[in-house]
């Protein structure tokens, strides 16, 4: 079994959520914040059998697109200012950033 962690843009999260449900994948959605842009994104935790990982990758690829995003980062309030950029930046974000982790045990009580 694998745990797929997928960071996607908020604009794609509903569509991906619907597609996961429709295709019998179980997922948990977490509200997250990108460390670079400091804007909201969505992180999916998806537990999946090994053989279904390629299908899941296709599904995520089909439902998440990359976009150019112009962002004026907000000044960190008492936070780490190391990566703070004080002017608007244009970056290409997503489709999706995906990590596939091995699962040692899965329990569902
Ligand atoms: P953010 O950290 O807000 O990054 C948004 C976009 O900004 C990135 O898109 C990338 O195009 C750009 N970017 C990030 N760090 C940069 C840097 N140091 N210099 C220049 N440009 C930079 P994506 O690569 O598609 O990432 C989208 C989101 O996925 C990220 O949002 C973050 O929440 C997550 N992510 C990406 N790589 C990750 C990693 N290695 N570990 C954990 N989360 C990651």
mmCIF file with all atom_site columns, C-alpha atoms and ligand atoms in Angstrom:
data_model
loop_
_atom_site.group_PDB
_atom_site.id
_atom_site.type_symbol
_atom_site.label_atom_id
_atom_site.label_alt_id
_atom_site.label_comp_id
_atom_site.label_asym_id
_atom_site.label_entity_id
_atom_site.label_seq_id
_atom_site.pdbx_PDB_ins_code
_atom_site.Cartn_x
_atom_site.Cartn_y
_atom_site.Cartn_z
_atom_site.occupancy
_atom_site.B_iso_or_equiv
_atom_site.pdbx_formal_charge
_atom_site.auth_seq_id
_atom_site.auth_comp_id
_atom_site.auth_asym_id
_atom_site.auth_atom_id
_atom_site.pdbx_PDB_model_num
ATOM   1   C CA  . UNK A 1 1   ? 0.000   0.000  0.000   1.00 0.00 ? 1   UNK A CA  1
ATOM   2   C CA  . UNK A 1 2   ? 1.117   3.586  -0.626  1.00 0.00 ? 2   UNK A CA  1
ATOM   3   C CA  . UNK A 1 3   ? 0.203   6.971  0.769   1.00 0.00 ? 3   UNK A CA  1
ATOM   4   C CA  . UNK A 1 4   ? 0.017   9.527  -1.999  1.00 0.00 ? 4   UNK A CA  1
ATOM   5   C CA  . UNK A 1 5   ? 0.404   13.110 -0.807  1.00 0.00 ? 5   UNK A CA  1
ATOM   6   C CA  . UNK A 1 6   ? -0.694  15.540 -3.520  1.00 0.00 ? 6   UNK A CA  1
ATOM   7   C CA  . UNK A 1 7   ? -0.415  19.318 -3.188  1.00 0.00 ? 7   UNK A CA  1
ATOM   8   C CA  . UNK A 1 8   ? -2.787  20.951 -5.677  1.00 0.00 ? 8   UNK A CA  1
ATOM   9   C CA  . UNK A 1 9   ? -4.123  24.422 -6.340  1.00 0.00 ? 9   UNK A CA  1
ATOM   10  C CA  . UNK A 1 10  ? -7.357  25.379 -4.595  1.00 0.00 ? 10  UNK A CA  1
ATOM   11  C CA  . UNK A 1 11  ? -9.006  25.955 -8.007  1.00 0.00 ? 11  UNK A CA  1
ATOM   12  C CA  . UNK A 1 12  ? -8.526  22.266 -8.865  1.00 0.00 ? 12  UNK A CA  1
ATOM   13  C CA  . UNK A 1 13  ? -9.397  20.750 -5.511  1.00 0.00 ? 13  UNK A CA  1
ATOM   14  C CA  . UNK A 1 14  ? -13.167 20.340 -5.985  1.00 0.00 ? 14  UNK A CA  1
ATOM   15  C CA  . UNK A 1 15  ? -12.776 18.805 -9.413  1.00 0.00 ? 15  UNK A CA  1
ATOM   16  C CA  . UNK A 1 16  ? -10.118 16.400 -8.141  1.00 0.00 ? 16  UNK A CA  1
ATOM   17  C CA  . UNK A 1 17  ? -12.219 15.568 -5.081  1.00 0.00 ? 17  UNK A CA  1
ATOM   18  C CA  . UNK A 1 18  ? -15.184 14.662 -7.287  1.00 0.00 ? 18  UNK A CA  1
ATOM   19  C CA  . UNK A 1 19  ? -13.024 12.581 -9.624  1.00 0.00 ? 19  UNK A CA  1
ATOM   20  C CA  . UNK A 1 20  ? -11.477 10.669 -6.702  1.00 0.00 ? 20  UNK A CA  1
ATOM   21  C CA  . UNK A 1 21  ? -14.884 9.832  -5.228  1.00 0.00 ? 21  UNK A CA  1
ATOM   22  C CA  . UNK A 1 22  ? -16.256 8.838  -8.624  1.00 0.00 ? 22  UNK A CA  1
ATOM   23  C CA  . UNK A 1 23  ? -13.314 6.465  -9.147  1.00 0.00 ? 23  UNK A CA  1
ATOM   24  C CA  . UNK A 1 24  ? -13.537 4.895  -5.659  1.00 0.00 ? 24  UNK A CA  1
ATOM   25  C CA  . UNK A 1 25  ? -10.367 6.439  -4.252  1.00 0.00 ? 25  UNK A CA  1
ATOM   26  C CA  . UNK A 1 26  ? -10.560 7.437  -0.599  1.00 0.00 ? 26  UNK A CA  1
ATOM   27  C CA  . UNK A 1 27  ? -8.967  10.724 0.311   1.00 0.00 ? 27  UNK A CA  1
ATOM   28  C CA  . UNK A 1 28  ? -8.544  13.294 3.040   1.00 0.00 ? 28  UNK A CA  1
ATOM   29  C CA  . UNK A 1 29  ? -8.277  16.960 2.106   1.00 0.00 ? 29  UNK A CA  1
ATOM   30  C CA  . UNK A 1 30  ? -6.178  19.343 4.166   1.00 0.00 ? 30  UNK A CA  1
ATOM   31  C CA  . UNK A 1 31  ? -6.077  23.117 3.816   1.00 0.00 ? 31  UNK A CA  1
ATOM   32  C CA  . UNK A 1 32  ? -2.404  23.992 3.350   1.00 0.00 ? 32  UNK A CA  1
ATOM   33  C CA  . UNK A 1 33  ? -0.195  26.967 2.585   1.00 0.00 ? 33  UNK A CA  1
ATOM   34  C CA  . UNK A 1 34  ? 2.697   27.048 0.136   1.00 0.00 ? 34  UNK A CA  1
ATOM   35  C CA  . UNK A 1 35  ? 5.980   27.917 1.803   1.00 0.00 ? 35  UNK A CA  1
ATOM   36  C CA  . UNK A 1 36  ? 7.135   30.088 -1.095  1.00 0.00 ? 36  UNK A CA  1
ATOM   37  C CA  . UNK A 1 37  ? 4.047   32.058 -2.124  1.00 0.00 ? 37  UNK A CA  1
ATOM   38  C CA  . UNK A 1 38  ? 2.394   31.826 1.293   1.00 0.00 ? 38  UNK A CA  1
ATOM   39  C CA  . UNK A 1 39  ? -0.972  31.419 -0.402  1.00 0.00 ? 39  UNK A CA  1
ATOM   40  C CA  . UNK A 1 40  ? -3.509  28.669 0.133   1.00 0.00 ? 40  UNK A CA  1
ATOM   41  C CA  . UNK A 1 41  ? -3.387  25.317 -1.600  1.00 0.00 ? 41  UNK A CA  1
ATOM   42  C CA  . UNK A 1 42  ? -4.928  21.931 -0.880  1.00 0.00 ? 42  UNK A CA  1
ATOM   43  C CA  . UNK A 1 43  ? -3.132  18.778 0.208   1.00 0.00 ? 43  UNK A CA  1
ATOM   44  C CA  . UNK A 1 44  ? -4.761  15.410 -0.466  1.00 0.00 ? 44  UNK A CA  1
ATOM   45  C CA  . UNK A 1 45  ? -3.813  12.295 1.512   1.00 0.00 ? 45  UNK A CA  1
ATOM   46  C CA  . UNK A 1 46  ? -4.809  9.254  -0.507  1.00 0.00 ? 46  UNK A CA  1
ATOM   47  C CA  . UNK A 1 47  ? -4.261  5.695  0.699   1.00 0.00 ? 47  UNK A CA  1
ATOM   48  C CA  . UNK A 1 48  ? -4.096  3.352  -2.269  1.00 0.00 ? 48  UNK A CA  1
ATOM   49  C CA  . UNK A 1 49  ? -3.093  -0.186 -3.214  1.00 0.00 ? 49  UNK A CA  1
ATOM   50  C CA  . UNK A 1 50  ? 0.223   -0.334 -5.118  1.00 0.00 ? 50  UNK A CA  1
ATOM   51  C CA  . UNK A 1 51  ? -1.359  -1.485 -8.372  1.00 0.00 ? 51  UNK A CA  1
ATOM   52  C CA  . UNK A 1 52  ? -3.673  1.520  -8.490  1.00 0.00 ? 52  UNK A CA  1
ATOM   53  C CA  . UNK A 1 53  ? -0.964  4.170  -8.154  1.00 0.00 ? 53  UNK A CA  1
ATOM   54  C CA  . UNK A 1 54  ? -0.606  4.655  -11.949 1.00 0.00 ? 54  UNK A CA  1
ATOM   55  C CA  . UNK A 1 55  ? -4.405  5.115  -12.321 1.00 0.00 ? 55  UNK A CA  1
ATOM   56  C CA  . UNK A 1 56  ? -4.336  7.649  -9.512  1.00 0.00 ? 56  UNK A CA  1
ATOM   57  C CA  . UNK A 1 57  ? -1.459  9.564  -11.152 1.00 0.00 ? 57  UNK A CA  1
ATOM   58  C CA  . UNK A 1 58  ? -3.467  9.746  -14.393 1.00 0.00 ? 58  UNK A CA  1
ATOM   59  C CA  . UNK A 1 59  ? -6.512  10.996 -12.531 1.00 0.00 ? 59  UNK A CA  1
ATOM   60  C CA  . UNK A 1 60  ? -4.547  13.726 -10.756 1.00 0.00 ? 60  UNK A CA  1
ATOM   61  C CA  . UNK A 1 61  ? -2.825  14.719 -14.002 1.00 0.00 ? 61  UNK A CA  1
ATOM   62  C CA  . UNK A 1 62  ? -6.183  14.975 -15.789 1.00 0.00 ? 62  UNK A CA  1
ATOM   63  C CA  . UNK A 1 63  ? -7.756  17.150 -13.107 1.00 0.00 ? 63  UNK A CA  1
ATOM   64  C CA  . UNK A 1 64  ? -4.989  19.556 -12.133 1.00 0.00 ? 64  UNK A CA  1
ATOM   65  C CA  . UNK A 1 65  ? -3.518  22.077 -14.489 1.00 0.00 ? 65  UNK A CA  1
ATOM   66  C CA  . UNK A 1 66  ? -0.576  24.406 -14.134 1.00 0.00 ? 66  UNK A CA  1
ATOM   67  C CA  . UNK A 1 67  ? -1.151  28.133 -14.107 1.00 0.00 ? 67  UNK A CA  1
ATOM   68  C CA  . UNK A 1 68  ? 0.912   31.286 -14.180 1.00 0.00 ? 68  UNK A CA  1
ATOM   69  C CA  . UNK A 1 69  ? 0.331   33.080 -10.932 1.00 0.00 ? 69  UNK A CA  1
ATOM   70  C CA  . UNK A 1 70  ? 1.241   36.665 -10.136 1.00 0.00 ? 70  UNK A CA  1
ATOM   71  C CA  . UNK A 1 71  ? 1.590   37.000 -6.403  1.00 0.00 ? 71  UNK A CA  1
ATOM   72  C CA  . UNK A 1 72  ? 2.504   39.842 -4.102  1.00 0.00 ? 72  UNK A CA  1
ATOM   73  C CA  . UNK A 1 73  ? 3.693   37.940 -1.031  1.00 0.00 ? 73  UNK A CA  1
ATOM   74  C CA  . UNK A 1 74  ? 2.465   39.169 2.334   1.00 0.00 ? 74  UNK A CA  1
ATOM   75  C CA  . UNK A 1 75  ? 5.092   40.354 4.781   1.00 0.00 ? 75  UNK A CA  1
ATOM   76  C CA  . UNK A 1 76  ? 5.703   37.698 7.430   1.00 0.00 ? 76  UNK A CA  1
ATOM   77  C CA  . UNK A 1 77  ? 4.451   38.807 10.873  1.00 0.00 ? 77  UNK A CA  1
ATOM   78  C CA  . UNK A 1 78  ? 7.106   37.659 13.292  1.00 0.00 ? 78  UNK A CA  1
ATOM   79  C CA  . UNK A 1 79  ? 7.880   34.714 11.037  1.00 0.00 ? 79  UNK A CA  1
ATOM   80  C CA  . UNK A 1 80  ? 10.934  33.647 9.137   1.00 0.00 ? 80  UNK A CA  1
ATOM   81  C CA  . UNK A 1 81  ? 11.857  36.437 6.686   1.00 0.00 ? 81  UNK A CA  1
ATOM   82  C CA  . UNK A 1 82  ? 14.588  34.435 4.913   1.00 0.00 ? 82  UNK A CA  1
ATOM   83  C CA  . UNK A 1 83  ? 12.547  33.658 1.779   1.00 0.00 ? 83  UNK A CA  1
ATOM   84  C CA  . UNK A 1 84  ? 10.422  36.837 1.859   1.00 0.00 ? 84  UNK A CA  1
ATOM   85  C CA  . UNK A 1 85  ? 10.280  38.616 -1.503  1.00 0.00 ? 85  UNK A CA  1
ATOM   86  C CA  . UNK A 1 86  ? 8.943   42.179 -1.206  1.00 0.00 ? 86  UNK A CA  1
ATOM   87  C CA  . UNK A 1 87  ? 7.691   42.537 -4.816  1.00 0.00 ? 87  UNK A CA  1
ATOM   88  C CA  . UNK A 1 88  ? 5.151   40.697 -7.013  1.00 0.00 ? 88  UNK A CA  1
ATOM   89  C CA  . UNK A 1 89  ? 6.491   37.578 -8.688  1.00 0.00 ? 89  UNK A CA  1
ATOM   90  C CA  . UNK A 1 90  ? 5.118   35.492 -11.546 1.00 0.00 ? 90  UNK A CA  1
ATOM   91  C CA  . UNK A 1 91  ? 5.569   31.764 -11.140 1.00 0.00 ? 91  UNK A CA  1
ATOM   92  C CA  . UNK A 1 92  ? 4.155   28.676 -12.811 1.00 0.00 ? 92  UNK A CA  1
ATOM   93  C CA  . UNK A 1 93  ? 2.327   26.695 -10.155 1.00 0.00 ? 93  UNK A CA  1
ATOM   94  C CA  . UNK A 1 94  ? 1.272   23.040 -10.322 1.00 0.00 ? 94  UNK A CA  1
ATOM   95  C CA  . UNK A 1 95  ? -0.613  20.964 -11.801 1.00 0.00 ? 95  UNK A CA  1
ATOM   96  C CA  . UNK A 1 96  ? 0.274   18.970 -8.716  1.00 0.00 ? 96  UNK A CA  1
ATOM   97  C CA  . UNK A 1 97  ? 3.233   18.171 -6.495  1.00 0.00 ? 97  UNK A CA  1
ATOM   98  C CA  . UNK A 1 98  ? 3.079   14.519 -5.552  1.00 0.00 ? 98  UNK A CA  1
ATOM   99  C CA  . UNK A 1 99  ? 4.903   12.349 -3.015  1.00 0.00 ? 99  UNK A CA  1
ATOM   100 C CA  . UNK A 1 100 ? 4.399   8.572  -2.933  1.00 0.00 ? 100 UNK A CA  1
ATOM   101 C CA  . UNK A 1 101 ? 5.233   7.009  0.454   1.00 0.00 ? 101 UNK A CA  1
ATOM   102 C CA  . UNK A 1 102 ? 5.357   3.337  1.420   1.00 0.00 ? 102 UNK A CA  1
ATOM   103 C CA  . UNK A 1 103 ? 2.885   2.362  4.141   1.00 0.00 ? 103 UNK A CA  1
ATOM   104 C CA  . UNK A 1 104 ? 4.097   -0.077 6.786   1.00 0.00 ? 104 UNK A CA  1
ATOM   105 C CA  . UNK A 1 105 ? 0.684   -0.760 8.276   1.00 0.00 ? 105 UNK A CA  1
ATOM   106 C CA  . UNK A 1 106 ? -2.874  0.340  7.612   1.00 0.00 ? 106 UNK A CA  1
ATOM   107 C CA  . UNK A 1 107 ? -5.578  0.007  10.247  1.00 0.00 ? 107 UNK A CA  1
ATOM   108 C CA  . UNK A 1 108 ? -9.180  1.118  9.963   1.00 0.00 ? 108 UNK A CA  1
ATOM   109 C CA  . UNK A 1 109 ? -11.245 0.577  13.107  1.00 0.00 ? 109 UNK A CA  1
HETATM 110 P P1  . LIG B 2 .   ? 4.670   27.217 -2.950  1.00 0.00 ? 1   LIG B P1  1
HETATM 111 O O1  . LIG B 2 .   ? 5.769   26.848 -2.027  1.00 0.00 ? 1   LIG B O1  1
HETATM 112 O O2  . LIG B 2 .   ? 3.866   28.423 -2.582  1.00 0.00 ? 1   LIG B O2  1
HETATM 113 O O3  . LIG B 2 .   ? 5.294   27.394 -4.409  1.00 0.00 ? 1   LIG B O3  1
HETATM 114 C C1  . LIG B 2 .   ? 4.495   27.876 -5.466  1.00 0.00 ? 1   LIG B C1  1
HETATM 115 C C2  . LIG B 2 .   ? 5.311   27.933 -6.742  1.00 0.00 ? 1   LIG B C2  1
HETATM 116 O O4  . LIG B 2 .   ? 6.366   28.855 -6.579  1.00 0.00 ? 1   LIG B O4  1
HETATM 117 C C3  . LIG B 2 .   ? 5.987   26.601 -7.086  1.00 0.00 ? 1   LIG B C3  1
HETATM 118 O O5  . LIG B 2 .   ? 5.093   25.776 -7.820  1.00 0.00 ? 1   LIG B O5  1
HETATM 119 C C4  . LIG B 2 .   ? 7.195   27.037 -7.898  1.00 0.00 ? 1   LIG B C4  1
HETATM 120 O O6  . LIG B 2 .   ? 6.839   27.295 -9.248  1.00 0.00 ? 1   LIG B O6  1
HETATM 121 C C5  . LIG B 2 .   ? 7.533   28.374 -7.251  1.00 0.00 ? 1   LIG B C5  1
HETATM 122 N N1  . LIG B 2 .   ? 8.603   28.249 -6.276  1.00 0.00 ? 1   LIG B N1  1
HETATM 123 C C6  . LIG B 2 .   ? 8.589   27.572 -5.112  1.00 0.00 ? 1   LIG B C6  1
HETATM 124 N N2  . LIG B 2 .   ? 9.738   27.710 -4.438  1.00 0.00 ? 1   LIG B N2  1
HETATM 125 C C7  . LIG B 2 .   ? 10.504  28.502 -5.197  1.00 0.00 ? 1   LIG B C7  1
HETATM 126 C C8  . LIG B 2 .   ? 11.815  29.044 -5.042  1.00 0.00 ? 1   LIG B C8  1
HETATM 127 N N3  . LIG B 2 .   ? 12.569  28.781 -3.958  1.00 0.00 ? 1   LIG B N3  1
HETATM 128 N N4  . LIG B 2 .   ? 12.293  29.840 -6.054  1.00 0.00 ? 1   LIG B N4  1
HETATM 129 C C9  . LIG B 2 .   ? 11.545  30.121 -7.132  1.00 0.00 ? 1   LIG B C9  1
HETATM 130 N N5  . LIG B 2 .   ? 10.290  29.650 -7.337  1.00 0.00 ? 1   LIG B N5  1
HETATM 131 C C10 . LIG B 2 .   ? 9.786   28.858 -6.375  1.00 0.00 ? 1   LIG B C10 1
HETATM 132 P P2  . LIG B 2 .   ? 5.127   24.204 -7.612  1.00 0.00 ? 1   LIG B P2  1
HETATM 133 O O7  . LIG B 2 .   ? 6.522   23.691 -7.723  1.00 0.00 ? 1   LIG B O7  1
HETATM 134 O O8  . LIG B 2 .   ? 4.114   23.635 -8.553  1.00 0.00 ? 1   LIG B O8  1
HETATM 135 O O9  . LIG B 2 .   ? 4.660   23.936 -6.107  1.00 0.00 ? 1   LIG B O9  1
HETATM 136 C C11 . LIG B 2 .   ? 3.310   24.143 -5.686  1.00 0.00 ? 1   LIG B C11 1
HETATM 137 C C12 . LIG B 2 .   ? 3.187   23.921 -4.201  1.00 0.00 ? 1   LIG B C12 1
HETATM 138 O O10 . LIG B 2 .   ? 3.522   22.544 -3.927  1.00 0.00 ? 1   LIG B O10 1
HETATM 139 C C13 . LIG B 2 .   ? 4.152   24.717 -3.337  1.00 0.00 ? 1   LIG B C13 1
HETATM 140 O O11 . LIG B 2 .   ? 3.629   26.001 -3.075  1.00 0.00 ? 1   LIG B O11 1
HETATM 141 C C14 . LIG B 2 .   ? 4.241   23.886 -2.064  1.00 0.00 ? 1   LIG B C14 1
HETATM 142 O O12 . LIG B 2 .   ? 3.082   24.081 -1.268  1.00 0.00 ? 1   LIG B O12 1
HETATM 143 C C15 . LIG B 2 .   ? 4.173   22.464 -2.642  1.00 0.00 ? 1   LIG B C15 1
HETATM 144 N N6  . LIG B 2 .   ? 5.526   21.928 -2.851  1.00 0.00 ? 1   LIG B N6  1
HETATM 145 C C16 . LIG B 2 .   ? 6.276   22.002 -3.969  1.00 0.00 ? 1   LIG B C16 1
HETATM 146 N N7  . LIG B 2 .   ? 7.439   21.350 -3.820  1.00 0.00 ? 1   LIG B N7  1
HETATM 147 C C17 . LIG B 2 .   ? 7.443   20.861 -2.588  1.00 0.00 ? 1   LIG B C17 1
HETATM 148 C C18 . LIG B 2 .   ? 8.376   20.095 -1.809  1.00 0.00 ? 1   LIG B C18 1
HETATM 149 N N8  . LIG B 2 .   ? 9.567   19.694 -2.311  1.00 0.00 ? 1   LIG B N8  1
HETATM 150 N N9  . LIG B 2 .   ? 8.035   19.772 -0.541  1.00 0.00 ? 1   LIG B N9  1
HETATM 151 C C19 . LIG B 2 .   ? 6.851   20.146 -0.028  1.00 0.00 ? 1   LIG B C19 1
HETATM 152 N N10 . LIG B 2 .   ? 5.905   20.865 -0.697  1.00 0.00 ? 1   LIG B N10 1
HETATM 153 C C20 . LIG B 2 .   ? 6.211   21.220 -1.946  1.00 0.00 ? 1   LIG B C20 1
#
